PDB file of C-alpha atoms in Angstrom:
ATOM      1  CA  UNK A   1      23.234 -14.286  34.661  1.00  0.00           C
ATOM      2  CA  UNK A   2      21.372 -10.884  35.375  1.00  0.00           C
ATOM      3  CA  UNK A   3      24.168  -9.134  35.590  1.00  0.00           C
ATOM      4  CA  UNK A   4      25.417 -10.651  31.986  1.00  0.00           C
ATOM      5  CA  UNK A   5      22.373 -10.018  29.926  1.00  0.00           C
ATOM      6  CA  UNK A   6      22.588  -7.607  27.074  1.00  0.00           C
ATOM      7  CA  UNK A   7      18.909  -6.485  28.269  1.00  0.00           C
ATOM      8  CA  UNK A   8      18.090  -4.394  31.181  1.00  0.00           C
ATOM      9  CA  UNK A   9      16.068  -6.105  33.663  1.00  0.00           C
ATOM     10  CA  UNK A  10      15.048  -4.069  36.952  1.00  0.00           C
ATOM     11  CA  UNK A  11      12.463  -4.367  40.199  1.00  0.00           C
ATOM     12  CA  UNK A  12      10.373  -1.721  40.731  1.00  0.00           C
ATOM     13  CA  UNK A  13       8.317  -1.178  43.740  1.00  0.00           C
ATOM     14  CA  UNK A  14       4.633   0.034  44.152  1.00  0.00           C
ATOM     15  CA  UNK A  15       6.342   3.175  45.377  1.00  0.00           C
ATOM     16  CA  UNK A  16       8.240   4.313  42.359  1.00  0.00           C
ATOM     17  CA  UNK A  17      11.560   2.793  44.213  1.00  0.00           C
ATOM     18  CA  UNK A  18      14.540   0.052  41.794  1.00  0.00           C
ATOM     19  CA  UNK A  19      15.101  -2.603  44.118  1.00  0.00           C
ATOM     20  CA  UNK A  20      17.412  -3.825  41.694  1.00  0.00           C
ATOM     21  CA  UNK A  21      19.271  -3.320  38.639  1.00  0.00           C
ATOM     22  CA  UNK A  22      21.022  -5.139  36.453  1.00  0.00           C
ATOM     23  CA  UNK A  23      24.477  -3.752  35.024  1.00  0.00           C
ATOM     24  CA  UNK A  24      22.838  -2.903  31.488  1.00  0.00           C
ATOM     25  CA  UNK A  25      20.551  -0.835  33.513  1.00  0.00           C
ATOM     26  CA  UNK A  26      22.876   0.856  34.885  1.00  0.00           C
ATOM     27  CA  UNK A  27      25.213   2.000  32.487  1.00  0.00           C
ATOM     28  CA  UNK A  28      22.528   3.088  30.586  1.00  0.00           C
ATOM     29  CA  UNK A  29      20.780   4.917  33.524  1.00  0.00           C
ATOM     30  CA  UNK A  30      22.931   5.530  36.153  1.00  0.00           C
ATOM     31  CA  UNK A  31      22.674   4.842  40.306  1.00  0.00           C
ATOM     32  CA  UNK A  32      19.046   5.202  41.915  1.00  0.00           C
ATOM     33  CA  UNK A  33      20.808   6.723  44.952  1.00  0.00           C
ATOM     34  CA  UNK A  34      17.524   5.985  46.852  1.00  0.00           C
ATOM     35  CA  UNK A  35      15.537   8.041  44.382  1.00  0.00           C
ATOM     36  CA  UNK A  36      12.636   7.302  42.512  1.00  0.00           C
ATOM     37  CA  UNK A  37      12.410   5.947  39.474  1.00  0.00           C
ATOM     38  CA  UNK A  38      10.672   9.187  37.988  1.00  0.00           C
ATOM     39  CA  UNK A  39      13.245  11.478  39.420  1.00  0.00           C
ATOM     40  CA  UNK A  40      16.474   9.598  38.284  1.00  0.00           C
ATOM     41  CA  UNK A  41      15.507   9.031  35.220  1.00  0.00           C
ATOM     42  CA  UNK A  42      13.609  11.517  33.957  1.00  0.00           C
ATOM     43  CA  UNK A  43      14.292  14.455  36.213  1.00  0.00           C
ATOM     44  CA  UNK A  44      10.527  14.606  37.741  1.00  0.00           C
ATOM     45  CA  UNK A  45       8.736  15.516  40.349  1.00  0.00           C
ATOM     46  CA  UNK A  46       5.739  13.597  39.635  1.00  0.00           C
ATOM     47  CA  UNK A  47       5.106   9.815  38.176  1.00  0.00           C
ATOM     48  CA  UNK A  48       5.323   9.947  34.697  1.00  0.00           C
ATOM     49  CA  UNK A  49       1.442   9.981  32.727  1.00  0.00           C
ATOM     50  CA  UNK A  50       2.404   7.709  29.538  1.00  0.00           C
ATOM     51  CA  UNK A  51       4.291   4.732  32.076  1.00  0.00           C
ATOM     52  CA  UNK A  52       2.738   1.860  31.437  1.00  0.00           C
ATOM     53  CA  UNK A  53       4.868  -0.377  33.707  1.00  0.00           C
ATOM     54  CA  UNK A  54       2.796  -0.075  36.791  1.00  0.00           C
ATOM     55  CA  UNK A  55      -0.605  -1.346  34.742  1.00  0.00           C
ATOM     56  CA  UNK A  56       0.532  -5.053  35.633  1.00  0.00           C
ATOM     57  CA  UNK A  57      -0.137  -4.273  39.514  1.00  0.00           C
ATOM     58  CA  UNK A  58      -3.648  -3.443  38.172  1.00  0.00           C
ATOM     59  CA  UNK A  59      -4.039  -6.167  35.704  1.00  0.00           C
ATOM     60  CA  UNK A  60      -2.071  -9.060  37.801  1.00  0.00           C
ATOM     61  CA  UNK A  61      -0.623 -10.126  34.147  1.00  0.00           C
ATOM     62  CA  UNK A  62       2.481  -9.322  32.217  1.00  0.00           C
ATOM     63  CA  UNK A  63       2.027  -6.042  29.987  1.00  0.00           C
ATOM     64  CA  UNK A  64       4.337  -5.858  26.950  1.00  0.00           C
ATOM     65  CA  UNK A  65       4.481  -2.016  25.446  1.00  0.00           C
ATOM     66  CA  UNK A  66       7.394   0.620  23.375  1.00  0.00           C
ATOM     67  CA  UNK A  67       8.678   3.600  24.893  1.00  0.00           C
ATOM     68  CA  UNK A  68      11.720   5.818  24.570  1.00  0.00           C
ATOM     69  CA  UNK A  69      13.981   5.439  27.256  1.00  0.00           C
ATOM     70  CA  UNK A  70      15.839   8.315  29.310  1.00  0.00           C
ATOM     71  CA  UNK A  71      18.456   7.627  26.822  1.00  0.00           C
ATOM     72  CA  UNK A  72      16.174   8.911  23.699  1.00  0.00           C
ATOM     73  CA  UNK A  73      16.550   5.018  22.590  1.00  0.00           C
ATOM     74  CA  UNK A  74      13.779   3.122  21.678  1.00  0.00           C
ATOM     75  CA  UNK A  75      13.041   0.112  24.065  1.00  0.00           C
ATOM     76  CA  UNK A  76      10.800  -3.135  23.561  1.00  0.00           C
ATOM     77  CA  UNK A  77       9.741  -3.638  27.467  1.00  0.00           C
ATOM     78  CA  UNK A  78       7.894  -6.656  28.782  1.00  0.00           C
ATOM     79  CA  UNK A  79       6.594  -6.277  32.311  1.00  0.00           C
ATOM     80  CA  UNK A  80       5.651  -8.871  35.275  1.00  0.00           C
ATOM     81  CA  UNK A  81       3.935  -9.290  38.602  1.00  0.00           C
ATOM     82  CA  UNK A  82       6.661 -10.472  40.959  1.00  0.00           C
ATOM     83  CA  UNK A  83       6.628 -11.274  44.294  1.00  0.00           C
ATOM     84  CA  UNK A  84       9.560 -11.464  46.750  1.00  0.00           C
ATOM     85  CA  UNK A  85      10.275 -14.094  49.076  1.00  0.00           C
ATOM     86  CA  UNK A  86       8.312 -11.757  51.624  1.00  0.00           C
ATOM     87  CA  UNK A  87       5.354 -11.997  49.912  1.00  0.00           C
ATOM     88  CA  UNK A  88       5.706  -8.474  48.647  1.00  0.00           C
ATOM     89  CA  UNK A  89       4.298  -7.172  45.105  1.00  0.00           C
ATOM     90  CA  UNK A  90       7.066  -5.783  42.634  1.00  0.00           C
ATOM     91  CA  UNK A  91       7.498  -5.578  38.471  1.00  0.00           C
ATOM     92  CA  UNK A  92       9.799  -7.193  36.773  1.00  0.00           C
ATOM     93  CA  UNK A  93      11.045  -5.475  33.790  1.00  0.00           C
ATOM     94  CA  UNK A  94      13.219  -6.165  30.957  1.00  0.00           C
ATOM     95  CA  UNK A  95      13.953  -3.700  28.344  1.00  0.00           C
ATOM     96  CA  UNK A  96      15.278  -4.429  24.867  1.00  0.00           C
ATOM     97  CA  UNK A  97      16.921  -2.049  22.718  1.00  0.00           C
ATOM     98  CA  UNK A  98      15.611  -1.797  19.504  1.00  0.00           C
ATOM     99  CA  UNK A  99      16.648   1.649  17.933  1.00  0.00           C
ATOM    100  CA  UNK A 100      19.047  -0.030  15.302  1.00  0.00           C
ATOM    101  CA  UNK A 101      15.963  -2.442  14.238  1.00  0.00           C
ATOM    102  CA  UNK A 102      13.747   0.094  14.321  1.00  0.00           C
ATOM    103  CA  UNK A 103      15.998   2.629  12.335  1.00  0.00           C
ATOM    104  CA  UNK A 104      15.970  -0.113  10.130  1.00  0.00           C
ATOM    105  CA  UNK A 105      12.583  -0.528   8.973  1.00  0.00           C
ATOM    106  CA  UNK A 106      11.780   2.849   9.020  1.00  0.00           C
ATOM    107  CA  UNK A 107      14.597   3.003   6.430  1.00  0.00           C
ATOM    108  CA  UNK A 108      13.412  -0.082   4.715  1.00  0.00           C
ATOM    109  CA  UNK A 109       9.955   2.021   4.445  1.00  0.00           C
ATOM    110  CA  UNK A 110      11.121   4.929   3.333  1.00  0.00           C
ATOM    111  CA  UNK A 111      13.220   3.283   0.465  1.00  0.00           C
ATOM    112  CA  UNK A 112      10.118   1.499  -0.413  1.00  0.00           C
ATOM    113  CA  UNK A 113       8.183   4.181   0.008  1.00  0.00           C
ATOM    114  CA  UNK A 114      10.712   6.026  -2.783  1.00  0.00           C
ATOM    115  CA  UNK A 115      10.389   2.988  -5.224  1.00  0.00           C
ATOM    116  CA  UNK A 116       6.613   3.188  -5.004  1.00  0.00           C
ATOM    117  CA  UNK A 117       7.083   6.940  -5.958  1.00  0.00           C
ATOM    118  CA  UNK A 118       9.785   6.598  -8.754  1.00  0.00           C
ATOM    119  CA  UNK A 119       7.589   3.724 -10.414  1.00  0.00           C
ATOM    120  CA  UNK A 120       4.512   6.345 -10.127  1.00  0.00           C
ATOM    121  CA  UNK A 121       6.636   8.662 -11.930  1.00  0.00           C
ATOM    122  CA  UNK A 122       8.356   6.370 -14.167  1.00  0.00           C
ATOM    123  CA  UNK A 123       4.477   5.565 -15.694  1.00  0.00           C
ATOM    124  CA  UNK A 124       3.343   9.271 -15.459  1.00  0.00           C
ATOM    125  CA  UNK A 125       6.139   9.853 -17.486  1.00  0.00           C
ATOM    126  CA  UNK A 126       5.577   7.163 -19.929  1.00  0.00           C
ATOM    127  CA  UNK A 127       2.082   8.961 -20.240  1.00  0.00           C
ATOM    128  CA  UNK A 128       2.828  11.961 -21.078  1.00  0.00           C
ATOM    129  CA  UNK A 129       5.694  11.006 -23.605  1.00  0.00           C
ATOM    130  CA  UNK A 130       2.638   9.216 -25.503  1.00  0.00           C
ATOM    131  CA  UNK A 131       0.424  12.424 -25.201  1.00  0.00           C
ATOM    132  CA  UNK A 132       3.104  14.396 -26.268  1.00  0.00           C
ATOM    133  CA  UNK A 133       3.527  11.774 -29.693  1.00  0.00           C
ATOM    134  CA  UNK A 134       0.004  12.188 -30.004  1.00  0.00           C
ATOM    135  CA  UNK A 135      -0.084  16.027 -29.837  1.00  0.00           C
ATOM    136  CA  UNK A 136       2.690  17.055 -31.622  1.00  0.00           C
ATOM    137  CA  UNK A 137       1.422  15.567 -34.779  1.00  0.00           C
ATOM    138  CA  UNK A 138      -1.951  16.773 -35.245  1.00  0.00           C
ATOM    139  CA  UNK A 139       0.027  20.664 -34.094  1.00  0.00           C
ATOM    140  CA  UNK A 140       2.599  19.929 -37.012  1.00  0.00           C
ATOM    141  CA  UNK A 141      -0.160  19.686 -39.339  1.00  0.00           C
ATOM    142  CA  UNK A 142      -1.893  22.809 -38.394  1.00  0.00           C
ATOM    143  CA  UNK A 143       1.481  24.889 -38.441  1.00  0.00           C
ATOM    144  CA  UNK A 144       2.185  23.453 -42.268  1.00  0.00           C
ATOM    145  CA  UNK A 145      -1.442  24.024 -43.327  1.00  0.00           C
ATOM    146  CA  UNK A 146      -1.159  27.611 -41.510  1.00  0.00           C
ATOM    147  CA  UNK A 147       1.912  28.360 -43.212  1.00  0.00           C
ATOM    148  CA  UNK A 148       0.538  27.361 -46.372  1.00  0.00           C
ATOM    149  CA  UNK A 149      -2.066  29.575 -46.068  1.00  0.00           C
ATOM    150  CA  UNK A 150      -0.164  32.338 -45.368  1.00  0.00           C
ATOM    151  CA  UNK A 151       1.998  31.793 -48.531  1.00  0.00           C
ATOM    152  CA  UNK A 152      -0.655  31.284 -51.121  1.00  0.00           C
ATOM    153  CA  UNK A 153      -3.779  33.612 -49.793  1.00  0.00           C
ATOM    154  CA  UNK A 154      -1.328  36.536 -49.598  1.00  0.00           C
ATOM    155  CA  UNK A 155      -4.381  38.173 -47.498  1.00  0.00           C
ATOM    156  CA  UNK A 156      -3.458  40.378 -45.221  1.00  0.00           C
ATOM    157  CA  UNK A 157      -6.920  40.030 -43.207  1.00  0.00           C
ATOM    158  CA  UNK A 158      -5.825  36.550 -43.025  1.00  0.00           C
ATOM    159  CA  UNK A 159      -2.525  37.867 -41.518  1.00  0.00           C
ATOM    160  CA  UNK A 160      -3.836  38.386 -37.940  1.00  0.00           C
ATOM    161  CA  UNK A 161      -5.313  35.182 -37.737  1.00  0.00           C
ATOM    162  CA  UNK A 162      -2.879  32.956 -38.962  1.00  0.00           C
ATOM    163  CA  UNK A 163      -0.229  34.754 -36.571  1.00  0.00           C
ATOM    164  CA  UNK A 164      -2.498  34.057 -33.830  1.00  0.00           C
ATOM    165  CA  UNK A 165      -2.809  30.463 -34.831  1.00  0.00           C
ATOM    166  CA  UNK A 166       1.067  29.964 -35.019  1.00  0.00           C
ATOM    167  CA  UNK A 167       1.542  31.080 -31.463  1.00  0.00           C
ATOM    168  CA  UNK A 168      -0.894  29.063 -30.014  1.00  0.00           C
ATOM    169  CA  UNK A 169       0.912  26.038 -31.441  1.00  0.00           C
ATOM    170  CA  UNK A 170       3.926  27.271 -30.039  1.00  0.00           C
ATOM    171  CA  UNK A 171       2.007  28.048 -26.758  1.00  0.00           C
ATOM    172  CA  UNK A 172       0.893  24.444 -27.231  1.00  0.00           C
ATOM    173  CA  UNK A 173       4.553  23.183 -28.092  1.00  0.00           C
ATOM    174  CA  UNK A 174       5.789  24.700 -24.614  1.00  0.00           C
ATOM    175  CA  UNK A 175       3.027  23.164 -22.615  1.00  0.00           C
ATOM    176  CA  UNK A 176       3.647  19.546 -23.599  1.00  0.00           C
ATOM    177  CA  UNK A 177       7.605  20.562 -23.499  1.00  0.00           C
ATOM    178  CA  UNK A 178       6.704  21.823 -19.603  1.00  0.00           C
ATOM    179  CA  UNK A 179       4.619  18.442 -19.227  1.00  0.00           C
ATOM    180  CA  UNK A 180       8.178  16.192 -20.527  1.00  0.00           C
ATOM    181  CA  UNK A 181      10.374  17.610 -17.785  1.00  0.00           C
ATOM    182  CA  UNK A 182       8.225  17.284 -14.943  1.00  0.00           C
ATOM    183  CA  UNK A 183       7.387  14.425 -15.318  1.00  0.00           C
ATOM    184  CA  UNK A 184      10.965  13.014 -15.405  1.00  0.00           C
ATOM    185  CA  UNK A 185      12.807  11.776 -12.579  1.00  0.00           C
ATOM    186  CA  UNK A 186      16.139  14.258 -13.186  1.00  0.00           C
ATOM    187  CA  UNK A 187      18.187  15.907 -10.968  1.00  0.00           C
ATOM    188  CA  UNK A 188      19.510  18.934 -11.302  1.00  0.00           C
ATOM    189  CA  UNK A 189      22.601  19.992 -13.307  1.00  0.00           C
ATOM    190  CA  UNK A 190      24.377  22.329 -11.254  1.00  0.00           C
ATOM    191  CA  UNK A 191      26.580  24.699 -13.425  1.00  0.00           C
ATOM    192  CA  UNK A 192      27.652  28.476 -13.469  1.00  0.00           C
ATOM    193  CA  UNK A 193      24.609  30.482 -14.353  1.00  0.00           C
ATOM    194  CA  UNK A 194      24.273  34.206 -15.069  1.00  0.00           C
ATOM    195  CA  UNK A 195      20.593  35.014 -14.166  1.00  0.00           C
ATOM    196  CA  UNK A 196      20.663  38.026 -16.006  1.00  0.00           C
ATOM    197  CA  UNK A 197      20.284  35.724 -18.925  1.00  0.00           C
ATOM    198  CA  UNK A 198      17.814  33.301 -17.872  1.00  0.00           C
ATOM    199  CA  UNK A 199      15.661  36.131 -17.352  1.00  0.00           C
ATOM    200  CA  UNK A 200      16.256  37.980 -20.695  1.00  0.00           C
ATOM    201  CA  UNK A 201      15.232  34.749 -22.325  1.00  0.00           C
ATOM    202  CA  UNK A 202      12.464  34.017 -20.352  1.00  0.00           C
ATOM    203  CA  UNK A 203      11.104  38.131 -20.915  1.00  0.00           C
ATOM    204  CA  UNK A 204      11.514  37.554 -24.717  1.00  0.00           C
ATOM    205  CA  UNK A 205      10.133  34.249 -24.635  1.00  0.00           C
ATOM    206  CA  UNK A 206       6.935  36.044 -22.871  1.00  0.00           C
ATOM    207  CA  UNK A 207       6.985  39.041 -24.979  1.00  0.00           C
ATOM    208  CA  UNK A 208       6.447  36.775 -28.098  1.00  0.00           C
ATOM    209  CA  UNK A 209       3.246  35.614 -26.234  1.00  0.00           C
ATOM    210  CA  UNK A 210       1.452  38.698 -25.438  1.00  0.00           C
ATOM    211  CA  UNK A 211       2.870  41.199 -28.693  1.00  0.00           C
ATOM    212  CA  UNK A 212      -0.855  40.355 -29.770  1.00  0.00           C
ATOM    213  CA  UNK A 213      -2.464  41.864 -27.252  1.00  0.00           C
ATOM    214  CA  UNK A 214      -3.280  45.489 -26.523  1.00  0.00           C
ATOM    215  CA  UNK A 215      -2.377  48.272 -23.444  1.00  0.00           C
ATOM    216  CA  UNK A 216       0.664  45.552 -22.751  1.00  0.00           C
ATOM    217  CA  UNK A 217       4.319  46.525 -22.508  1.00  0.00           C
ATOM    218  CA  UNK A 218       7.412  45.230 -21.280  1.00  0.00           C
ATOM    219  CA  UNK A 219       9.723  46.974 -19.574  1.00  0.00           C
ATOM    220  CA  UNK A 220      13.489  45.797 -18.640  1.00  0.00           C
ATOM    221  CA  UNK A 221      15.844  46.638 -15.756  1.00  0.00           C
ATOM    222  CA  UNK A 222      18.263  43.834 -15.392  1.00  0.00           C
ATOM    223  CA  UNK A 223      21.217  46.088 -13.963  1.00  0.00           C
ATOM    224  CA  UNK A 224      20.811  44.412 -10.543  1.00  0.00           C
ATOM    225  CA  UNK A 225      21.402  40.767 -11.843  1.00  0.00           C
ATOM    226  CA  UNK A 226      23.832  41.878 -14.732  1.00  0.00           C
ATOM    227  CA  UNK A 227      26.629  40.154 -12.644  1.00  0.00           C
ATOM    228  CA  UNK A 228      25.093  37.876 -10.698  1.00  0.00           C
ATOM    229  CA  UNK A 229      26.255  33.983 -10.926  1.00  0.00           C
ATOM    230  CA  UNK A 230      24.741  30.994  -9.053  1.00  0.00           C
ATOM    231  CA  UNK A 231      25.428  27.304  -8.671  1.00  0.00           C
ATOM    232  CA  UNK A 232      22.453  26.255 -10.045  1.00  0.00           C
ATOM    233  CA  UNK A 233      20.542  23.979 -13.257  1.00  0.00           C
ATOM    234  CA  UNK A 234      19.861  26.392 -16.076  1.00  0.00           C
ATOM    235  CA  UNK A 235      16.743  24.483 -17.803  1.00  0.00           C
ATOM    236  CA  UNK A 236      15.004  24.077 -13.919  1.00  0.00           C
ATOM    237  CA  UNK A 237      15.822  28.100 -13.185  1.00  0.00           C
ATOM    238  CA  UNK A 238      14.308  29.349 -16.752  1.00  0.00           C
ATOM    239  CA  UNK A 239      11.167  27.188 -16.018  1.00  0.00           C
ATOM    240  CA  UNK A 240      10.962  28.837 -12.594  1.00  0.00           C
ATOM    241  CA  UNK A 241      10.731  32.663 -14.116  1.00  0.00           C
ATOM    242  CA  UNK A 242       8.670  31.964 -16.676  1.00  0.00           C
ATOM    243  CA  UNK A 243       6.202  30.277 -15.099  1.00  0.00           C
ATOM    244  CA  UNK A 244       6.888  33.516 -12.202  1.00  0.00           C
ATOM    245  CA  UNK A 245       6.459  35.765 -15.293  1.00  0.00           C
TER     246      UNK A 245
END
C-alpha cells in the first residue's frame, strides 16, 4: 500500500537517518545510500534551520507545515511521532504535492486581482469622460466669446490677451485629451513609425505653447532620427515626448 501511494511517506530517525521510503519518495529524491537526510537531499553539511519535521519529537504531536522540496515543488507535509516495534522514537512523514493547486490559486488571484484593477479603471475612466463633458463646454464658450471679442473690439491691446486666453483653452483641451487616454484600458497599436515625425509634431505642438513667452527658442536637429523606424503605437510615443519635452 506504501509503496502504491501517490504521496511520499518516509521514517526519519532522531539522527537525521530514512529508515524507509516509499517509491514516490524515491523517484522524487533518490537513494539515502546511508546518508543523512540533510546531505542527500539538500547537499548539506549541517541540519537544515527552517525543517520543521523534527518539532514533533519535541512536541510528542503531529505537526502539519509547507515547504519546498529538493525538487523546487511545493509540498503539503503532515508529520507524526512513531514508534517501532523496539520501542524506538521515529517521524512519520507524508508529503503531498501541491505545486499544480497552488499554481492554481495564485493564478486564480492574480486574474482576480486584474478584474479588480480593470473595474478600477473601467470607473476612473467613466469619471473622467464626465469631467471631460463637463469641461469642454464651459471652454467652448470662452473660445466663442474670445473670438468674438477679437472680431468686434478690433483692439490690438486686447490682442495679447485674447491670444493668451485661446491657448490656455487649448492647453486646457490637451489636458483633459491626456486625462481620456490614460485612463482607458488600450493596448498599444503597434505600426511602422518614423520618430523623426513624432518629434517634429510634438516640438511644434510645444512651440505653440511657449511663442508667448520671452528669452525662449527652439532649436531643431532631427538628422539623427531622420531615418529611424520602430515597431511601436504612434498616439502612446507622441504622448511620451511631449510630456519629455
Amino acid at each position: 500500500v506504501m509503496e502504491a501511494l501517490p504521496v511520499y511517506v518516509a521514517l526519519f530517525t532522531p539522527d537525521y537517518y530514512v529508515s524507509f521510503a516509499n517509491k514516490f519518495f524515491r523517484q522524487r529524491f533518490g537513494e539515502s545510500q546511508g546518508r543523512h537526510c540533510f546531505e542527500y537531499l539538500f547537499k548539506r553539511d549541517a541540519p537544515c534551520e527552517n525543517c520543521e519535521t523534527y518539532k514533533v519529537l519535541k512536541a510528542k504531536k503531529p505537526h502539519h507545515w509547507e515547504r519546498i522540496g529538493p525538487d523546487g515543488r511545493d509540498y503539503d507535509i503532515y508529520d507524526f511521532p512513531f514508534v517501532e516495534a523496539d520501542g524506538s522514537i521515529h517521524i512519520m512523514e507524508v508529503g503531498v504535492d501541491i505545486s499544480d493547486r497552488k499554481q492554481a490559486q495564485e493564478a486564480l488571484l492574480a486574474a482576480q486581482k486584474e478584474m479588480h484593477k480593470a473595474r478600477r479603471l473601467s470607473d476612473i475612466g467613466v469619471l473622467a469622460a464626465t469631467v471631460a463633458h463637463e469641461l469642454r463646454n464651459p471652454l467652448a464658450a470662452i473660445s466663442m466669446a474670445a473670438s468674438n471679442i477679437k472680431r468686434k473690439a478690433q483692439n490690438p491691446l486686447l490682442e495679447q490677451h485674447l491670444l493668451n486666453i485661446e491657448k490656455k483653452v487649448l492647453e486646457s483641451d490637451r489636458i483633459i485629451n491626456n486625462l481620456l487616454l490614460n485612463s482607458r484600458i488600450r493596448p498599444p497599436h503597434y505600426e511602422n513609425v518614423n520618430l523623426n515625425m513624432i518629434i517634429s509634431d510634438c516640438v511644434d505642438s510645444l512651440r505653440q505653447q511657449i511663442q508667448f513667452k520671452e528669452k525662449i527658442s527652439v532649436v531643431n536637429n532631427f538628422d539623427l532620427t531622420k531615418d529611424i523606424l520602430i515597431e511601436a503605437d504612434p498616439l502612446q510615443m507622441g504622448e511620451v515626448f511631449y510630456n519629455v519635452l
